[in-house]
Short mmCIF file of C-alpha atoms and ligand atoms in Angstrom, two decimals:
data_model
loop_
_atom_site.label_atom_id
_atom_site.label_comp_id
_atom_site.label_asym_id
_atom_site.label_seq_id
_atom_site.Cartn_x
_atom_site.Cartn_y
_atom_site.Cartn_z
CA UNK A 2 22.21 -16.50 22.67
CA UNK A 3 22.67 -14.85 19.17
CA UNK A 4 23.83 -11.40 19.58
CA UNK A 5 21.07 -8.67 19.58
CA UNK A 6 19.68 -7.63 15.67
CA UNK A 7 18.19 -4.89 14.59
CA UNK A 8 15.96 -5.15 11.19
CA UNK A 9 15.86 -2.15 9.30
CA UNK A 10 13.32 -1.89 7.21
CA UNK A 11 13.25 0.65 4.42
CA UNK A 12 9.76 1.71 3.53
CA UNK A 13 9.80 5.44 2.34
CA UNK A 14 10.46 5.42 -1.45
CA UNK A 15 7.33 6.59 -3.53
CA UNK A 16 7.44 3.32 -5.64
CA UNK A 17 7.16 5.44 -9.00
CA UNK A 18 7.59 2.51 -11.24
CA UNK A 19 4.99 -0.34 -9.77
CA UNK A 20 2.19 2.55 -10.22
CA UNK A 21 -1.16 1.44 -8.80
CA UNK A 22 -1.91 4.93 -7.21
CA UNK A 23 -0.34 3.64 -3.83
CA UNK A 24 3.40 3.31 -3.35
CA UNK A 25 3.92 -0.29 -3.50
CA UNK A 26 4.98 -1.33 0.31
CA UNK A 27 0.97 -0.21 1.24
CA UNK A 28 -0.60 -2.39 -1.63
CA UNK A 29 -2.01 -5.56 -0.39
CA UNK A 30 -0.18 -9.13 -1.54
CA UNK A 31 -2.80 -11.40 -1.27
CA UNK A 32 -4.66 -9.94 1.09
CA UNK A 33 -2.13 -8.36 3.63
CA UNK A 34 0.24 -5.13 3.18
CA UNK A 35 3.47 -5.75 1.80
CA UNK A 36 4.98 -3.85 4.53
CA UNK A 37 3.17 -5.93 7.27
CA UNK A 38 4.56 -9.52 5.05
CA UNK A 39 8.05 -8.43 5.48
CA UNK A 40 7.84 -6.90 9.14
CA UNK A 41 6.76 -10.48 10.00
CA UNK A 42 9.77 -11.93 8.85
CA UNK A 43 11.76 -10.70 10.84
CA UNK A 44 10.61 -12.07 14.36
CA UNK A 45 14.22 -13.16 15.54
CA UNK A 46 14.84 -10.02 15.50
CA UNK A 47 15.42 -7.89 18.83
CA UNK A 48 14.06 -4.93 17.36
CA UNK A 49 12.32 -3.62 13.92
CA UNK A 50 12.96 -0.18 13.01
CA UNK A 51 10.33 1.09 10.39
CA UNK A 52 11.46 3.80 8.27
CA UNK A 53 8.34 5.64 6.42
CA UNK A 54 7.75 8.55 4.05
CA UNK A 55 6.67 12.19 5.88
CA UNK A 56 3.52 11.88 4.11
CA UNK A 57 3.06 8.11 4.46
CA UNK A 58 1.95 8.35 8.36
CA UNK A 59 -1.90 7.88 7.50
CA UNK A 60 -1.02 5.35 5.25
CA UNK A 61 1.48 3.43 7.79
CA UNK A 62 -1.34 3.82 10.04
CA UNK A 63 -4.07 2.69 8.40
CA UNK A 64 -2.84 -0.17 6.31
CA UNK A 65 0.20 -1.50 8.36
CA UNK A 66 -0.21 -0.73 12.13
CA UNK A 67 -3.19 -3.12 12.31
CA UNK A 68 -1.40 -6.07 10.60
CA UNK A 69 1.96 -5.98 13.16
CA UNK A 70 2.37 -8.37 15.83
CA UNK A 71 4.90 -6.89 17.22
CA UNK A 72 6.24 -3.16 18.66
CA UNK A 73 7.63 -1.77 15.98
CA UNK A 74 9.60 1.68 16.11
CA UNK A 75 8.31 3.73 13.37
CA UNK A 76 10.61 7.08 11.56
CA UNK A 77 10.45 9.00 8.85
CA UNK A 78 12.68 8.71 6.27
CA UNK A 79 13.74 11.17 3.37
CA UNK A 80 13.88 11.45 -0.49
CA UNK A 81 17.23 9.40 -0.92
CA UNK A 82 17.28 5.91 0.02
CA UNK A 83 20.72 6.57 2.31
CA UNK A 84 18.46 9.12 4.17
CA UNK A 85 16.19 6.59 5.13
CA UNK A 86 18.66 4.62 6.34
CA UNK A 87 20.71 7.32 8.03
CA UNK A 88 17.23 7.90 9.78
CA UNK A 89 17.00 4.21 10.70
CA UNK A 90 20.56 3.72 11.78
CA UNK A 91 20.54 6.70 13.59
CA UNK A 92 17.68 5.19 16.33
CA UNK A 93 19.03 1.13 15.79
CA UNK A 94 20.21 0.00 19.58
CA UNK A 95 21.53 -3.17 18.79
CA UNK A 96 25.26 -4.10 17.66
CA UNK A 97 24.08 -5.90 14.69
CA UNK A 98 21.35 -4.42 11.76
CA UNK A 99 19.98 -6.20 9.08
CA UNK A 100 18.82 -3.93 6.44
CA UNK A 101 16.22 -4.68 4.22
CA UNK A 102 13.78 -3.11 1.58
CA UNK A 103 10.44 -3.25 2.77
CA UNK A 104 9.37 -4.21 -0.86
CA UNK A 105 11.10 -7.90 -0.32
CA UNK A 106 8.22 -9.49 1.31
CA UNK A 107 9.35 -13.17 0.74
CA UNK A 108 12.78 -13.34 1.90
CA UNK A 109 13.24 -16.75 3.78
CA UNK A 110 14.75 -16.91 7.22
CA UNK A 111 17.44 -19.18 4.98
CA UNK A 112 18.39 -16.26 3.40
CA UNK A 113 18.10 -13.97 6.80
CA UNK A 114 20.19 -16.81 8.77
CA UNK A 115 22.85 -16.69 6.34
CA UNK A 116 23.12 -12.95 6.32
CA UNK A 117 23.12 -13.17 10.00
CA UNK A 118 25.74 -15.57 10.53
CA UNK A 119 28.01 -14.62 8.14
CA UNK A 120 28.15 -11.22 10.62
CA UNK A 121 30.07 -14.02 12.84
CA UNK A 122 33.08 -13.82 10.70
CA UNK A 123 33.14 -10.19 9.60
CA UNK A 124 31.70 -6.59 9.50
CA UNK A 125 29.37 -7.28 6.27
CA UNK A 126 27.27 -9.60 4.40
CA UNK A 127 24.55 -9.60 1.59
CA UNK A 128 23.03 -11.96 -0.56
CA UNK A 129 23.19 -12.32 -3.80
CA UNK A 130 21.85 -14.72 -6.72
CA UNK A 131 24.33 -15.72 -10.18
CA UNK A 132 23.33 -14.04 -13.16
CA UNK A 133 22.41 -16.87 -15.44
CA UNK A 134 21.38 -14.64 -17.84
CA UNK A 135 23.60 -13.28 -21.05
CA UNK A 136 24.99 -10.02 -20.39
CA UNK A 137 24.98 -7.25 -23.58
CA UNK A 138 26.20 -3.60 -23.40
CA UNK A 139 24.52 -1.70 -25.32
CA UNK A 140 21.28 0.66 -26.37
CA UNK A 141 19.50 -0.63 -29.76
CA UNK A 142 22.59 -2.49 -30.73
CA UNK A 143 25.01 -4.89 -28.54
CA UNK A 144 28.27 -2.83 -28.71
CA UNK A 145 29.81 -5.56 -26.02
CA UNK A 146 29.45 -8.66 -24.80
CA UNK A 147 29.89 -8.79 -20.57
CA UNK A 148 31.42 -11.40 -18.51
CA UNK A 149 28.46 -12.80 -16.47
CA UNK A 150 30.88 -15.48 -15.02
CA UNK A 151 31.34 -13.31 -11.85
CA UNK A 152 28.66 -11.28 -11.69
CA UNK A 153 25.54 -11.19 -9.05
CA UNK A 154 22.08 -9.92 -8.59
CA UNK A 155 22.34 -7.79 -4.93
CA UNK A 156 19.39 -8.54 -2.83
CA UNK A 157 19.02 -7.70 1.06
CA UNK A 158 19.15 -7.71 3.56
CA UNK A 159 22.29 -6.55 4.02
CA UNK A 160 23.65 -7.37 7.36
CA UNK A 161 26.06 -5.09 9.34
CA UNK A 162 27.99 -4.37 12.74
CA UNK A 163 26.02 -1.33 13.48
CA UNK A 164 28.94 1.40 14.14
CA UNK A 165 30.27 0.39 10.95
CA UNK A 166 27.74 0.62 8.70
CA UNK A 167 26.55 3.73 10.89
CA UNK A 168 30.53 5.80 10.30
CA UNK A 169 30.61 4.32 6.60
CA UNK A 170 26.98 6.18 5.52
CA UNK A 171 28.22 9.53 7.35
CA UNK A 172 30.91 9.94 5.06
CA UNK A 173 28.89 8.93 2.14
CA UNK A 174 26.81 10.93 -0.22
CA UNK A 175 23.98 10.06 -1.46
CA UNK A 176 22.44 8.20 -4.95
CA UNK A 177 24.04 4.44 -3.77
CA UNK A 178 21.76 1.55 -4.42
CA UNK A 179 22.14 -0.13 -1.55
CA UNK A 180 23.95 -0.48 1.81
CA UNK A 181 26.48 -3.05 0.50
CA UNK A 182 27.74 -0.01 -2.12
CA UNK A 183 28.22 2.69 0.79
CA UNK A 184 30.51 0.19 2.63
CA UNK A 185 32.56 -1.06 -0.46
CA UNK A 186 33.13 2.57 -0.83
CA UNK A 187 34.59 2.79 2.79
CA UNK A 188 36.75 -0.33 1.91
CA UNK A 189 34.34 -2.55 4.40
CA UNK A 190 34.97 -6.38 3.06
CA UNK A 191 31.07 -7.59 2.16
CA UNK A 192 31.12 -11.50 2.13
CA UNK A 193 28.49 -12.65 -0.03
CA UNK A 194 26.26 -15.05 0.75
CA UNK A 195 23.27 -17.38 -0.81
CA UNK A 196 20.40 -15.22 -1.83
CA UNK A 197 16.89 -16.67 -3.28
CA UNK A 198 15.68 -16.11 -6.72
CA UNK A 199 12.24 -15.64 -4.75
CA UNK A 200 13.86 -12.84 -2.50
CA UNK A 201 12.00 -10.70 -5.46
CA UNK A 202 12.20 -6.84 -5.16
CA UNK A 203 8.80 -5.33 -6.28
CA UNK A 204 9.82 -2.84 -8.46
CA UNK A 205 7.28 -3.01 -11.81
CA UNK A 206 3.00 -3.62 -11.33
CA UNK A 207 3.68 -7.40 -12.83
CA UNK A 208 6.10 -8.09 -9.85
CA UNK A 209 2.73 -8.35 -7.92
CA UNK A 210 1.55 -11.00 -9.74
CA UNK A 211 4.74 -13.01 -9.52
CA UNK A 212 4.83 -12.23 -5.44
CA UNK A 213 1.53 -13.29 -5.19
CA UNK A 214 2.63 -16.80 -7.04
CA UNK A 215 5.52 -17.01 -5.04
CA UNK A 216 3.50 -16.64 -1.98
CA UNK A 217 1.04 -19.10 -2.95
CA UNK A 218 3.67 -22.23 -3.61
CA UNK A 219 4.79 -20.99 -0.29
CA UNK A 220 1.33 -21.13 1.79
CA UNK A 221 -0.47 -23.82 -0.49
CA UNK A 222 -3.34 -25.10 1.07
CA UNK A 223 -3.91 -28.99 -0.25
CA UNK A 224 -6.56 -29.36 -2.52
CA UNK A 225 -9.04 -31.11 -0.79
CA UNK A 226 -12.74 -31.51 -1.93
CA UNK A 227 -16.29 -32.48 -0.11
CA UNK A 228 -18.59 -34.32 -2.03
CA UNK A 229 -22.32 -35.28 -0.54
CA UNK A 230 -24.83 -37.85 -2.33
CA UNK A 231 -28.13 -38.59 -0.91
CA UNK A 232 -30.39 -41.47 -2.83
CA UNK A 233 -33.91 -43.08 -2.32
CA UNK A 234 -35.00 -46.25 -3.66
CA UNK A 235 -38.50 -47.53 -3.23
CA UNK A 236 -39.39 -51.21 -1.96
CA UNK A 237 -41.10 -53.48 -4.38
CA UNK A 238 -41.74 -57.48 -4.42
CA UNK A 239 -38.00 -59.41 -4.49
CA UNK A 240 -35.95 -61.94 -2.44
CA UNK A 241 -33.11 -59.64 -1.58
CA UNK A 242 -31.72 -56.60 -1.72
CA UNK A 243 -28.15 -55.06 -3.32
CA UNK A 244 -26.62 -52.91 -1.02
CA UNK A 245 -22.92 -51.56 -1.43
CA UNK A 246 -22.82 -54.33 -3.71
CA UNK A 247 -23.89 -56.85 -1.50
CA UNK A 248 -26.63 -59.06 -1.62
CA UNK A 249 -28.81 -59.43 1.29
CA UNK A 250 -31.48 -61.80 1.74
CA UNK A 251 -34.70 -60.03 2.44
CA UNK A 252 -38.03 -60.17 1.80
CA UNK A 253 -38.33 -57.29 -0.48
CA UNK A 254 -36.17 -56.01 -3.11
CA UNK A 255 -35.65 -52.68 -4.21
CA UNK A 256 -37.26 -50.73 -7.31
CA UNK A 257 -34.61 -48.79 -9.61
CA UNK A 258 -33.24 -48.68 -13.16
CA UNK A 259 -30.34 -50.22 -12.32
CA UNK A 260 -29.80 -52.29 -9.55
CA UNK A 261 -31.25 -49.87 -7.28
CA UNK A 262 -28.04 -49.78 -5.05
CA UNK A 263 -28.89 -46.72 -3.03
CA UNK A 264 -25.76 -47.20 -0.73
CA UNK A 265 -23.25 -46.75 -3.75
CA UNK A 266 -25.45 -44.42 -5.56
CA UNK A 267 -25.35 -41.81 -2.64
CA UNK A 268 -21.20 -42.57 -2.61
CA UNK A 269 -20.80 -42.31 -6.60
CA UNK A 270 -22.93 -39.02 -6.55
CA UNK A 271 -20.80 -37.20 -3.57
CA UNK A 272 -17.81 -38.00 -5.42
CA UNK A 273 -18.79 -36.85 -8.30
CA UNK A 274 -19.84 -33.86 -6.18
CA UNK A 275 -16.76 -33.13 -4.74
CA UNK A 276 -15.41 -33.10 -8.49
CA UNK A 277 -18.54 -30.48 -9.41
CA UNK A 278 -19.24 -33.16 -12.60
CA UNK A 279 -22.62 -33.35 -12.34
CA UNK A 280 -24.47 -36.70 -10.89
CA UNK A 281 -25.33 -40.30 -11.43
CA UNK A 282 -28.33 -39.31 -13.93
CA UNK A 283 -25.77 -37.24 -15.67
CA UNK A 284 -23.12 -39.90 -16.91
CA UNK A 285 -25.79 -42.51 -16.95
CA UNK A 286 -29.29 -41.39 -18.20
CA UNK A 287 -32.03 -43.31 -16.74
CA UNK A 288 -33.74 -43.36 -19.83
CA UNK A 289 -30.80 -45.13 -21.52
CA UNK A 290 -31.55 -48.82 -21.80
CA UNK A 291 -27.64 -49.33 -21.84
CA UNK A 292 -28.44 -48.93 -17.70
CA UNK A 293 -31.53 -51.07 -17.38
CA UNK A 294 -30.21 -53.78 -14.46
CA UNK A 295 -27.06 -52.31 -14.48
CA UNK A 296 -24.52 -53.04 -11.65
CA UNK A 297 -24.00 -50.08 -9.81
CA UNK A 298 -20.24 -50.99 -9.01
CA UNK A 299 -19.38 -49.70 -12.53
CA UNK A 300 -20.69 -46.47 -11.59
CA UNK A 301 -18.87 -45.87 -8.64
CA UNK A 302 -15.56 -47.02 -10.83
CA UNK A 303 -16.40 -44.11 -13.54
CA UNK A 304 -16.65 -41.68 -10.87
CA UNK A 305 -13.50 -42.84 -9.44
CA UNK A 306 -11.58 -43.01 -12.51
CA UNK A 307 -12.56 -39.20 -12.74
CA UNK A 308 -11.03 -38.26 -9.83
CA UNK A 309 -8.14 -40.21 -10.76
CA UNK A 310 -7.66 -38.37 -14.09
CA UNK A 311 -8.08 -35.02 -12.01
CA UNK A 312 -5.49 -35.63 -9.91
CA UNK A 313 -7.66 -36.92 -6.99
CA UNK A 314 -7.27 -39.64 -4.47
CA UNK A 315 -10.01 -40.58 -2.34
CA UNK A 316 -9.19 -39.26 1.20
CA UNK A 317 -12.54 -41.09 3.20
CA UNK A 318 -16.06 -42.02 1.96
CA UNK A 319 -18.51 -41.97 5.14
CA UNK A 320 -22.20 -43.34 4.13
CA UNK A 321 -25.13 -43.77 6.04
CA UNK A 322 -28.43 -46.55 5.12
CA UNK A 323 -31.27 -45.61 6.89
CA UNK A 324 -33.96 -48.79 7.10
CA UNK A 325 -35.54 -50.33 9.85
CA UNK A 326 -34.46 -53.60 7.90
CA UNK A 327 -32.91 -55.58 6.60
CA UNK A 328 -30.47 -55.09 9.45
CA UNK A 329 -26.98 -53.70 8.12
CA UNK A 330 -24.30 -54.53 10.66
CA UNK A 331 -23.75 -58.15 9.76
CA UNK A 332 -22.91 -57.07 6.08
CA UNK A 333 -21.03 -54.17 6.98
CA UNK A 334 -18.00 -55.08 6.64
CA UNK A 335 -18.37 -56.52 3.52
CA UNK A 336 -19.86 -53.57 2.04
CA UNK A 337 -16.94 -51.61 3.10
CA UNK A 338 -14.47 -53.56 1.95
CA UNK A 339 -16.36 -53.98 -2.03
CA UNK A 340 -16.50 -49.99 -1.79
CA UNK A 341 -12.79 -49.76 -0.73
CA UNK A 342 -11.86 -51.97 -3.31
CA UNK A 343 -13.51 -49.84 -6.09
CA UNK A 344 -11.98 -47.02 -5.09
CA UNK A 345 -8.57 -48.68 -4.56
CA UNK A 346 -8.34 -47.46 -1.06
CA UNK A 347 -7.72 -48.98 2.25
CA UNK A 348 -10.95 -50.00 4.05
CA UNK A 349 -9.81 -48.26 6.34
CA UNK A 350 -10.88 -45.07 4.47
CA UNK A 351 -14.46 -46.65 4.28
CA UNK A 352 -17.37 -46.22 6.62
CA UNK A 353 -20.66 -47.85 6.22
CA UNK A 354 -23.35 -47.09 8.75
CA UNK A 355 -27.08 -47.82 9.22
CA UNK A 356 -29.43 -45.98 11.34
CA UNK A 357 -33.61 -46.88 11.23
CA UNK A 358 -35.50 -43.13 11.49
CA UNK A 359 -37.20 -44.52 14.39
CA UNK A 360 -40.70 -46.35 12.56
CA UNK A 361 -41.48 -42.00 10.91
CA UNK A 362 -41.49 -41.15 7.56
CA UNK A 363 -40.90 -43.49 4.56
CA UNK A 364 -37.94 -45.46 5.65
CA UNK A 365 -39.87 -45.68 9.35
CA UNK A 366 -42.64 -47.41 7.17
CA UNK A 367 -40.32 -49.57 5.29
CA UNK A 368 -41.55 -47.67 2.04
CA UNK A 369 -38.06 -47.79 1.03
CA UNK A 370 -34.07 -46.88 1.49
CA UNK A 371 -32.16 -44.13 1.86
CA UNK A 372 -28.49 -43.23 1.77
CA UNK A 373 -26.23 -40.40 2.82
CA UNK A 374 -22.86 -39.81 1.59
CA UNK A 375 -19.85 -37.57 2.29
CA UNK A 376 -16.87 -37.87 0.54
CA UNK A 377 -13.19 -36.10 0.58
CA UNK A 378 -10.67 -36.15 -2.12
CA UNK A 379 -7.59 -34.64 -2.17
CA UNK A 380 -4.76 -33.67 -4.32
CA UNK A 381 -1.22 -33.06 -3.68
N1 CTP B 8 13.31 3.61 -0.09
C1 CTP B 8 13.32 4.43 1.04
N2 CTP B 8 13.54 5.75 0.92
C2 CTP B 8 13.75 6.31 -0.29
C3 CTP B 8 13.75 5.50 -1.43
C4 CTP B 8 13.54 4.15 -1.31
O1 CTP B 8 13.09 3.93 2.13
N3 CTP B 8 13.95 7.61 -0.35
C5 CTP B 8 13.03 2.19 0.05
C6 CTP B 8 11.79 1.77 -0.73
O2 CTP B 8 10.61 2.04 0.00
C7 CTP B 8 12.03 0.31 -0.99
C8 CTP B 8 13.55 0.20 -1.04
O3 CTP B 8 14.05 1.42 -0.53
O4 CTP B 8 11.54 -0.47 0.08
C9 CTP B 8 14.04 -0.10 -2.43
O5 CTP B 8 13.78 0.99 -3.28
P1 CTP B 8 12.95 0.96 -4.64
O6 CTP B 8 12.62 -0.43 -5.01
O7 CTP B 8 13.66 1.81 -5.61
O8 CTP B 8 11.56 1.64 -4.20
P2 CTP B 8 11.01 3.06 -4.59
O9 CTP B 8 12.09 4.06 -4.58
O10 CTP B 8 9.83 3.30 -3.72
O11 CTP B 8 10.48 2.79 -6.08
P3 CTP B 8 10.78 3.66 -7.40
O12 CTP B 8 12.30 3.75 -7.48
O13 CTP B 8 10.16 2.90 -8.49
O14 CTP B 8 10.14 4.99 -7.15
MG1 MG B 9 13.84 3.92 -5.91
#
């Protein structure tokens, strides 16, 4: 077993340059305190000290408490950042701390791990990211240009054997930025280890907007749409029918502009529902004697090469015919397959299905067809 942690989180500062009314660590990031993000990743930790503002109880309560999964012991810090984690260190019962602004709310456990294990091999370790930027001295001209070649950006947490860190902030004053300063100044060695350039310190209001990004690549949800179509066509005098785009015998055939294919109507019209771009009588105008006759199969091609040029593949198309004939299952399979083909999917993505609506209501009277479709797509 790992030997016992103790994450020190940092939460009292005023956050005077993010604005926004509230200090910073009580705003919401999509949805959830950016106290309460950060608190929860820390669960390999054996304890979580909070340090909090005097005046930030209400606000700790309120905002936070509700949001933590876990016991938490809560203190009050003080107007230097070392107080705050003089008060922390003072109450931490474990032989190692990890401590860690509570305004990092996406540090990885990759970066926490490495922090942690580097405590294996010495008193110290923080993370840290290259400057890849150019470095300039200077105010409204560059008086000097700065080595970046071994210079890093300091991030936390900072991860210490507890009495050390502890002895090293009793002797120091305050104003240091971090904990990683206060034990360089006791001569502590700090390794330093691989930080994240999305280990982001909210500091200014647009570092919300770029947490909130960061978060999203993190959590991203796939993209995945529902699409439904629903068609009637009427019976009138005919030898067969075109279903799916299948002909079968019967002794009716079925009224339409087109070919009156109410099976790959209802499928062309819930994908191009799941796309929100319109329907069938959109992109082909019933009116328009371009359509008169027209095989349906092209439209269920347009509305897949739409979802193709959005990014889109087709995830499952489920229809269902409802007729008490001409019976269904013998061409089933062969409707699938034409509709799978079109969409350049396996058939196995395909369901075709026929139900009668028990001899009620148009279809029970064999007035006509009608179809149901669903359809998913989805996008990486
Ligand atoms: N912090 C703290 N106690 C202080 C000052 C800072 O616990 N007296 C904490 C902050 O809450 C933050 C972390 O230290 O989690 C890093 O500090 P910083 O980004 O400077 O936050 P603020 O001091 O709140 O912001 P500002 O300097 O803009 O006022
Ligand atoms: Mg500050």
């Amino acid at each position: 077993m790992p030997p016992a942690m103790t994450a020190l989180v940092v939460a009292a500062g005023s956050g005077f340059r993010a604005g926004g009314g509230v200090p910073k660590q009580y705003r919401d990031l999509a949805g959830i305190p950016v106290l309460a993000r950060t608190v929860a990743r820390f669960g390999g930790a054996s304890e979580v000290i909070i340090v909090i503002g005097a005046d930030q109880r209400d606000l700790f309560e309120e905002r936070v408490a509700p949001h933590l999964d876990r016991e938490a012991l809560v203190v009050t810090g003080g107007a230097d950042r070392a107080d705050s984690v003089r008060a922390g260190l003072a109450r931490a019962s474990s032989p190692r701390v990890l401590i860690h602004d509570a305004v990092r709310p996406l540090v990885s456990d990759a970066v926490i791990a490495a922090v942690a294990e580097a405590l294996d091999r010495g008193p110290a370790a923080a993370p840290a990211v290259p400057v890849v930027d150019a470095l300039w001295r200077g105010g409204e001209r560059i008086a000097e240009i700065v080595d970046r070649s071994a210079l890093n950006r300091a991030q936390t947490p900072q991860g210490f054997h507890t009495d050390v860190i502890r002895k090293a902030h009793e002797t120091h004053g305050n104003g240091a930025l971090d904990d990683a300063a206060v034990a360089v100044a006791a001569g502590i060695p700090v390794e330093i280890v691989p930080g994240d350039d999305r280990n982001i310190k909210i500091t200014r209001p647009g570092d919300f907007d770029l947490a909130a990004r960061f978060l999203n690549a993190e959590t991203r949800v796939p993209d995945i749409r529902l699409g439904n179509g629903f068609d009637v066509h009427r019976f009138g005098p005919g030898d067969h029918v075109t279903l799916c785009g299948v002909k079968v015998p019967h002794d009716r055939g079925l009224v339409g502009h087109s070919d009156a294919d109410v099976g790959l109507h209802a499928v062309t019209d819930a994908i191009y529902g799941a796309l929100a771009r319109g329907d069938i009588g959109r992109h082909f105008p019933p009116d328009d004697p371009r359509w008169a006759g027209a095989d349906s199969r092209g439209f269920l091609s347009h509305a897949a090469g739409l979802a193709r040029d959005e990014g889109y593949t087709v995830s499952n198309v489920d229809l269902t015919l409802v007729c008490e004939r001409p019976r269904i299952g013998p061409h089933a399979i062969e409707m699938t397959d034409t509709i799978s083909r079109i969409l350049g999917v396996d058939a196995n993505r395909v369901s075709v299905k026929a139900t009668t609506s028990e001899r009620l209501g148009f279809t029970g009277r064999g007035e006509g067809i009608a179809a149901f479709a669903t359809a998913a797509l989805a996008r990486p």
